[in-house]
Amino acid sequence: MTEDTALSAPPGRPVRLIPAPPGFWMTLLGVATAAIAPLFGFLIGSMMGAPTGETVLSPMYWGLFIGIVIGGVGVLAAVAGGYRLWRHLHGKAGGSSS
């Protein structure tokens, strides 16, 4: 088979893919988890419905509590990822002073 020159892409600037710096994805996923987990906890708690008997805490409170705990883990992941990202970005610019 011959290659049709009309269908081939014209030569141009080559695409250079640069990987994300360390900590970027951890920060992004931590922020998303911290923002969405309490909402999903509230949603799941409200889907469980009202308690049938005498209970101390309703399922809505339990769902929200679990969502807040998972959101707290997301905040910790975001802070750890942000620290790695900050250390990576400032480590290259700062150099060594000694």
XYZ file of C-alpha atoms in Angstrom:
98
model
C 0.000 0.000 0.000
C 1.131 3.499 -0.664
C 0.713 6.364 1.722
C -1.513 9.194 0.533
C 0.246 12.511 1.122
C -3.035 14.433 1.118
C -4.272 12.588 4.213
C -1.064 12.755 6.256
C -0.662 15.481 8.840
C 1.525 18.394 7.858
C 4.810 18.702 9.705
C 4.740 21.209 12.504
C 5.771 21.865 16.019
C 6.214 18.590 17.925
C 4.012 18.025 20.935
C 5.983 17.702 24.147
C 4.053 16.105 26.981
C 5.073 17.291 30.434
C 4.079 15.124 33.408
C 2.227 16.686 36.309
C 4.464 17.619 39.246
C 4.421 15.364 42.308
C 1.494 16.079 44.574
C -0.738 17.643 41.918
C -3.173 14.746 41.575
C -3.176 14.068 45.306
C -4.137 17.694 45.944
C -6.817 17.676 43.270
C -8.400 14.416 44.426
C -8.175 15.456 48.083
C -10.007 18.723 47.405
C -12.677 16.926 45.372
C -13.142 14.303 48.096
C -13.317 16.945 50.821
C -15.968 18.850 48.884
C -18.167 15.960 47.773
C -17.976 13.433 50.646
C -20.247 15.322 53.094
C -22.811 15.820 50.336
C -22.850 12.114 49.518
C -23.027 11.297 53.228
C -26.066 13.521 53.583
C -27.612 11.983 50.457
C -27.068 8.417 51.645
C -28.348 9.281 55.122
C -31.506 10.816 53.704
C -32.056 7.827 51.400
C -32.021 5.507 54.414
C -35.179 7.197 55.617
C -36.575 7.928 59.030
C -35.842 5.509 61.853
C -38.653 3.098 62.693
C -38.194 3.002 66.437
C -36.758 5.127 69.176
C -33.144 5.875 68.221
C -30.584 8.278 69.583
C -29.278 9.351 66.184
C -31.132 9.079 62.904
C -29.514 7.580 59.796
C -29.223 11.078 58.315
C -26.884 12.095 61.131
C -24.845 8.926 60.735
C -24.534 9.449 56.981
C -23.487 13.058 57.439
C -21.003 12.089 60.160
C -19.400 9.418 57.967
C -19.314 11.874 55.054
C -17.567 14.459 57.216
C -15.016 11.883 58.372
C -14.278 10.884 54.766
C -14.127 14.582 53.848
C -11.587 15.084 56.636
C -9.441 12.359 55.113
C -9.761 14.236 51.814
C -8.567 17.440 53.500
C -5.552 15.588 54.902
C -4.773 14.203 51.435
C -5.113 17.680 49.912
C -2.782 19.197 52.503
C -0.211 16.415 52.030
C -0.402 16.742 48.244
C -0.181 20.520 48.462
C 2.899 20.212 50.640
C 4.539 17.861 48.124
C 3.605 20.190 45.281
C 4.906 23.262 47.119
C 8.138 21.488 48.056
C 8.654 20.351 44.454
C 7.995 23.767 42.926
C 10.067 25.723 45.445
C 12.875 23.180 45.539
C 13.725 23.784 41.884
C 13.539 27.580 42.102
C 15.399 27.936 45.400
C 18.483 25.891 44.635
C 21.008 25.286 47.395
C 22.331 28.214 49.386
C 25.421 26.462 50.782
